[in-house]
PDB file of C-alpha atoms in Angstrom:
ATOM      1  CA  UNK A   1     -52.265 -23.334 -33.313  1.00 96.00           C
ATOM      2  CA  UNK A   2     -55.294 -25.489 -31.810  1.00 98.00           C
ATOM      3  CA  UNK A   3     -54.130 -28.378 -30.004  1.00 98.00           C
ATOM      4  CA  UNK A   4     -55.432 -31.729 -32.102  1.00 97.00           C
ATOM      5  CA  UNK A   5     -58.241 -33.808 -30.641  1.00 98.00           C
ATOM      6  CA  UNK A   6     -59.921 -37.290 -31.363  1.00 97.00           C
ATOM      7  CA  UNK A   7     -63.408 -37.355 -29.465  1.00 98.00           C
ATOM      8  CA  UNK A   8     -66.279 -39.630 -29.327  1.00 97.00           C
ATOM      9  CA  UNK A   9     -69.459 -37.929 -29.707  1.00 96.00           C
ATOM     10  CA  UNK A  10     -73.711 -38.001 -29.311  1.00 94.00           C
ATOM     11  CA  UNK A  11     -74.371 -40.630 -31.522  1.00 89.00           C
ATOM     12  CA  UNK A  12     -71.319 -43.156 -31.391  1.00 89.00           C
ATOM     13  CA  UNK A  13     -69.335 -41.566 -34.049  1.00 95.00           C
ATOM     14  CA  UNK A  14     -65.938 -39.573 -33.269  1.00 97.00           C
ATOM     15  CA  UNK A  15     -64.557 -35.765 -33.936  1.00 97.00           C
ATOM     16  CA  UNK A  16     -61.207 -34.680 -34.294  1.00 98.00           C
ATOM     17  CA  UNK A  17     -59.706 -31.098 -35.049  1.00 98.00           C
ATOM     18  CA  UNK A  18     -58.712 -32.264 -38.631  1.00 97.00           C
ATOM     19  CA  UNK A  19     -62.624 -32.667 -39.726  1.00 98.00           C
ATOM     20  CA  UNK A  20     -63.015 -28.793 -39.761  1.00 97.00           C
ATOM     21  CA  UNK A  21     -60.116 -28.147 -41.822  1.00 96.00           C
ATOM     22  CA  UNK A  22     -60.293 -24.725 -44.029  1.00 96.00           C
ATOM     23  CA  UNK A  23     -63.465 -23.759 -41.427  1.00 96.00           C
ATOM     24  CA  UNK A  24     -63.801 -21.957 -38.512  1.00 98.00           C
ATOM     25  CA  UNK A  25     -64.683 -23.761 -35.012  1.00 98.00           C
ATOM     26  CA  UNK A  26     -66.775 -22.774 -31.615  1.00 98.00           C
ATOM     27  CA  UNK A  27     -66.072 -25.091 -28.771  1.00 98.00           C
ATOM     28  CA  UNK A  28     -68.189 -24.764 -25.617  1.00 98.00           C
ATOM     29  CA  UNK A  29     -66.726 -26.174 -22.967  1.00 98.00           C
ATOM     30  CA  UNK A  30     -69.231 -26.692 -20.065  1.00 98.00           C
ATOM     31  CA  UNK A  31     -69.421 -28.001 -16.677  1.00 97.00           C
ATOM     32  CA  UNK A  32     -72.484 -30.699 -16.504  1.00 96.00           C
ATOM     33  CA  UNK A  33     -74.900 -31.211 -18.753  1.00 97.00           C
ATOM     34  CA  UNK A  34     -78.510 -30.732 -17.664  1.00 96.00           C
ATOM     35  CA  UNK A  35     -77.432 -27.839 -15.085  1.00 96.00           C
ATOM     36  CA  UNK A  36     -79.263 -24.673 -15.140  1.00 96.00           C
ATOM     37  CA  UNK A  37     -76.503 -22.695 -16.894  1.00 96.00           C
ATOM     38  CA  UNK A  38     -75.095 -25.688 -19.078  1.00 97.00           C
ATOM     39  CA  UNK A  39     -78.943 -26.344 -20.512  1.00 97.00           C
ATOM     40  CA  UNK A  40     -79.326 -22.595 -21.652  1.00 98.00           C
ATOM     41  CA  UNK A  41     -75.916 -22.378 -23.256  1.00 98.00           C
ATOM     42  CA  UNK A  42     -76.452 -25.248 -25.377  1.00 98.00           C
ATOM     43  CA  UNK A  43     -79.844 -24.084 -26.437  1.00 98.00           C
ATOM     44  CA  UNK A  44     -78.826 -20.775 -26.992  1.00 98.00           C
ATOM     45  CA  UNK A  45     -75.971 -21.878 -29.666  1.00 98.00           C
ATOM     46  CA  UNK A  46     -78.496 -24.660 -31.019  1.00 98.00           C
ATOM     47  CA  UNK A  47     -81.184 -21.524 -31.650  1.00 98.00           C
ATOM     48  CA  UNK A  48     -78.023 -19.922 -33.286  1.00 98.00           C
ATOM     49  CA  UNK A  49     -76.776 -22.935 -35.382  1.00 97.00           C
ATOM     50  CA  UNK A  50     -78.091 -22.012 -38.430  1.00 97.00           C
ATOM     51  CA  UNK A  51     -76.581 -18.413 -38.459  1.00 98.00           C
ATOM     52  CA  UNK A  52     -73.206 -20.063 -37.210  1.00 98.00           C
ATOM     53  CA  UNK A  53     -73.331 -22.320 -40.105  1.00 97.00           C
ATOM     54  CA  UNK A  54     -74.184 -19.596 -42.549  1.00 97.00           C
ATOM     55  CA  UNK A  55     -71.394 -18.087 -41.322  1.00 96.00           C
ATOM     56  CA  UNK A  56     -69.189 -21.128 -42.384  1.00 97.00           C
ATOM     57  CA  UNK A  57     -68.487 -21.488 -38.536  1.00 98.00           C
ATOM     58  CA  UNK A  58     -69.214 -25.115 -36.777  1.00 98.00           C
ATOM     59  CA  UNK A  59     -70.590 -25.553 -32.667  1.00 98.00           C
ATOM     60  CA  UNK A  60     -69.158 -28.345 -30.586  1.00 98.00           C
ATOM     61  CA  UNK A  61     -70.211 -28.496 -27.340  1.00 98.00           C
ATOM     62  CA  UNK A  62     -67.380 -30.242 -24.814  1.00 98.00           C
ATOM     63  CA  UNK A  63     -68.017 -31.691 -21.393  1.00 98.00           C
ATOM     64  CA  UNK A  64     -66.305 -34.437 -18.712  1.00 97.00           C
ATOM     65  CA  UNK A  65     -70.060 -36.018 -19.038  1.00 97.00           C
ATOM     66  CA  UNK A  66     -70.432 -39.801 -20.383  1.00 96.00           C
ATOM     67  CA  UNK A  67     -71.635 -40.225 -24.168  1.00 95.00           C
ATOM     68  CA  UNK A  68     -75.082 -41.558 -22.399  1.00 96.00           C
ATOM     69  CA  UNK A  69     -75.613 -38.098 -20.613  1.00 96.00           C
ATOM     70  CA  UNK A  70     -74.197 -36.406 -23.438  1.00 96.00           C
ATOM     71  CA  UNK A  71     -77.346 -38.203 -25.405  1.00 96.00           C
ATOM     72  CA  UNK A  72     -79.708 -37.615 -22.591  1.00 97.00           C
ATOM     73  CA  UNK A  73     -78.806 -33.988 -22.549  1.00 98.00           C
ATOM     74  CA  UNK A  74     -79.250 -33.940 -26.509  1.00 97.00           C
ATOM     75  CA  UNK A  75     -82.410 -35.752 -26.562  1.00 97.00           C
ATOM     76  CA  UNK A  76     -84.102 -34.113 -23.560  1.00 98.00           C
ATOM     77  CA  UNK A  77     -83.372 -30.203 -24.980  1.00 98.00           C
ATOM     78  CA  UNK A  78     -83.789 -30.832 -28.642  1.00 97.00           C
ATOM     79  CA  UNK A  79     -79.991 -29.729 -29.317  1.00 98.00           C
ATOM     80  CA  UNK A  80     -78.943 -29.545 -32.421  1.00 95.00           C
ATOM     81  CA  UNK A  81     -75.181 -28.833 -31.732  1.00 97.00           C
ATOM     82  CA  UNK A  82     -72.517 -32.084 -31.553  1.00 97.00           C
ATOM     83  CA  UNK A  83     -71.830 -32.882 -27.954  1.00 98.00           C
ATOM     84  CA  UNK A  84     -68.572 -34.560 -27.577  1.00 98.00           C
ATOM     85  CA  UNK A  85     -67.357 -36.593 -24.243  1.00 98.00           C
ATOM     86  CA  UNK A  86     -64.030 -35.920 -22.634  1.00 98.00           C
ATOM     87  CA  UNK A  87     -64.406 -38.411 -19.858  1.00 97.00           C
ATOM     88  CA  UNK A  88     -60.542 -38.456 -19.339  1.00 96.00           C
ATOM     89  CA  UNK A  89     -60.032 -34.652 -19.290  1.00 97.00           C
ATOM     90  CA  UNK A  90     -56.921 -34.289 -21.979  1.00 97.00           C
ATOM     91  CA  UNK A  91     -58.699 -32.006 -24.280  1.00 97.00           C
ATOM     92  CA  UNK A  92     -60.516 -30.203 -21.670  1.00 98.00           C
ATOM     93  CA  UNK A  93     -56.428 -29.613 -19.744  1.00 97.00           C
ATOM     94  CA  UNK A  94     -55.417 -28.689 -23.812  1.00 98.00           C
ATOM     95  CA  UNK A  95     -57.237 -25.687 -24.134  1.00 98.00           C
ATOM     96  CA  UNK A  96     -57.127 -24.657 -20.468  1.00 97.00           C
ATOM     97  CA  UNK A  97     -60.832 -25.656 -19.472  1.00 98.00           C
ATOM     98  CA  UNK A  98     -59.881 -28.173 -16.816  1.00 97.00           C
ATOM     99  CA  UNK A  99     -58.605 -25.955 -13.770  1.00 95.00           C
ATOM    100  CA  UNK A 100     -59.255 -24.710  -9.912  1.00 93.00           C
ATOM    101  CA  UNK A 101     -62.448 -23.341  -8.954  1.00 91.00           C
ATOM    102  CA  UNK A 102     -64.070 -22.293  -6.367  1.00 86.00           C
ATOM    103  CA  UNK A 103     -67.200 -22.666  -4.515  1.00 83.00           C
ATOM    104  CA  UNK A 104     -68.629 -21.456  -1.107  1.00 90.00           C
ATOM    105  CA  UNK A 105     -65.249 -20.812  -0.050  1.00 91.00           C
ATOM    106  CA  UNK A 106     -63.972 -24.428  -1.135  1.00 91.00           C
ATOM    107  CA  UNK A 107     -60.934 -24.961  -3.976  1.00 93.00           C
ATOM    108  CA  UNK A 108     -61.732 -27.611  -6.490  1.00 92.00           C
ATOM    109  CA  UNK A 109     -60.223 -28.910  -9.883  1.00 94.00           C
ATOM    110  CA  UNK A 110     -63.273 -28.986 -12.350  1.00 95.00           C
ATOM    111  CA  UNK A 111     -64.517 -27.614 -15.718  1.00 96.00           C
ATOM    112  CA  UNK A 112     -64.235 -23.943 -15.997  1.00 96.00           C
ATOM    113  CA  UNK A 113     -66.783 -22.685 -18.289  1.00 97.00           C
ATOM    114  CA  UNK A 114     -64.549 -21.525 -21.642  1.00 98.00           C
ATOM    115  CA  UNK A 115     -65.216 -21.219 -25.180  1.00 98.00           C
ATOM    116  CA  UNK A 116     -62.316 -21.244 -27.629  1.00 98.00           C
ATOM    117  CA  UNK A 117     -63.008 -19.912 -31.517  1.00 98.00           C
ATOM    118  CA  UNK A 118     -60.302 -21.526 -33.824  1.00 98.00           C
ATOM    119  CA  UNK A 119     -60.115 -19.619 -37.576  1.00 98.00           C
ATOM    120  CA  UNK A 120     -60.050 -20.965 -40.791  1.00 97.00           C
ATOM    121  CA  UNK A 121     -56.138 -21.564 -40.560  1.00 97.00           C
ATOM    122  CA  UNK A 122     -56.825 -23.858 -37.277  1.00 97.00           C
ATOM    123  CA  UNK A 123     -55.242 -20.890 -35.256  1.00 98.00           C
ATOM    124  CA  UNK A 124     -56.799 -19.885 -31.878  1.00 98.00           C
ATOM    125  CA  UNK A 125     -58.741 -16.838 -33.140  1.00 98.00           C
ATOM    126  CA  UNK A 126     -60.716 -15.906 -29.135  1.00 98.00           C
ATOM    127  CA  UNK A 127     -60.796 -17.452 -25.972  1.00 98.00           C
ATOM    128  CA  UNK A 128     -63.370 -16.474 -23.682  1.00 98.00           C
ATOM    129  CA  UNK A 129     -62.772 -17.980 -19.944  1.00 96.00           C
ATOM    130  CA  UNK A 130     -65.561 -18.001 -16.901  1.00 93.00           C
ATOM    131  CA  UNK A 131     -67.962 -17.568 -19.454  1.00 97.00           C
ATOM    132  CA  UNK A 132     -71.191 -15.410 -18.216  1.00 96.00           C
ATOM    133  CA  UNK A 133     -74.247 -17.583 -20.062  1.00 97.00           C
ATOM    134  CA  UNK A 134     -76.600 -14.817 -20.976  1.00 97.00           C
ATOM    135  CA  UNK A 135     -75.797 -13.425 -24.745  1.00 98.00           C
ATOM    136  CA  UNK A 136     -72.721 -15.087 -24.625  1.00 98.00           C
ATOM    137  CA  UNK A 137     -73.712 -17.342 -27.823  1.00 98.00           C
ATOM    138  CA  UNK A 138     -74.423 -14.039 -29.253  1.00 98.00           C
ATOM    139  CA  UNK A 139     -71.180 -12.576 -28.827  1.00 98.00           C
ATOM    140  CA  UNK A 140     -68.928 -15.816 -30.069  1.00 98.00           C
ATOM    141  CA  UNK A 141     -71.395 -15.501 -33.290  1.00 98.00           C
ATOM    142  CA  UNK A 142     -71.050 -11.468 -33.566  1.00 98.00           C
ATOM    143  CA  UNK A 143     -67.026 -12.131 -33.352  1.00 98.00           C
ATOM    144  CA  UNK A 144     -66.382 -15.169 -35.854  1.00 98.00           C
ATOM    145  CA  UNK A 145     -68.659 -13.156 -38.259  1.00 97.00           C
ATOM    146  CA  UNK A 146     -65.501 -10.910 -38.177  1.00 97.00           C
ATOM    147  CA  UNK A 147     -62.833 -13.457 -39.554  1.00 95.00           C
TER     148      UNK A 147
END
């Protein structure tokens, strides 16, 4: 089953697990927003919204940013996708986005770039980890169409 979450989200309102009950879920969980490979994942499952929600499948996008960059990064890219803020990490450690990493030879604990696809029943369905950006919104769509 999908751990449970309460968020807050772009917008001042807050998310939880329980509000996509009987639907199935993409979340994105990303680094930074407004980094090079952040900004083109977001807008590549905003272009795709409309399929995913055609599909009966809803986007969340899930970072460590504030709710302030979370809006900036909204505002600034035209994204049409929820962005929720997980300033103190607990969701991101849940569904095993929060780990070591490693760059230019140096160990660090950050955000690994994951996305998780819970079905209908709110059972993990997917989990793609070190998530390669290009087509990747693609392939999440191609696969929930198959639930």
């Amino acid at each position: 089953m999908a751990p449970s979450f309460i968020l807050p989200r772009d917008g001042g309102s807050s998310v939880s697990l329980q509000d996509f009950a009987g639907k199935k879920l993409v979340l994105f969980f990303y680094p930074r927003a407004n980094t090079p490979g952040c900004t083109k994942e977001a807008i590549d499952f905003t272009r795709l919204a409309g399929a995913f929600a055609k599909d009966g499948t809803a986007v969340l996008g899930i970072s460590a940013d504030s709710l302030k960059a979370q809006e900036s990064f909204r505002d600034k890219h035209k994204l049409a996708v929820p962005l929720l803020s997980d300033e103190r990490r607990e969701m991101l450690e849940a569904y095993g986005a929060w780990g070591e990493k490693s760059m230019y030879g140096k160990s660090f604990l950050g955000i690994i770039r994951t996305t998780v696809l819970i079905d209908a029943k709110g059972r993990i369905a997917k989990v793609w980890r070190n998530v390669r950006v290009d087509g990747h919104a693609e392939e999440v769509l191609a696969f929930a169409r198959t639930l």
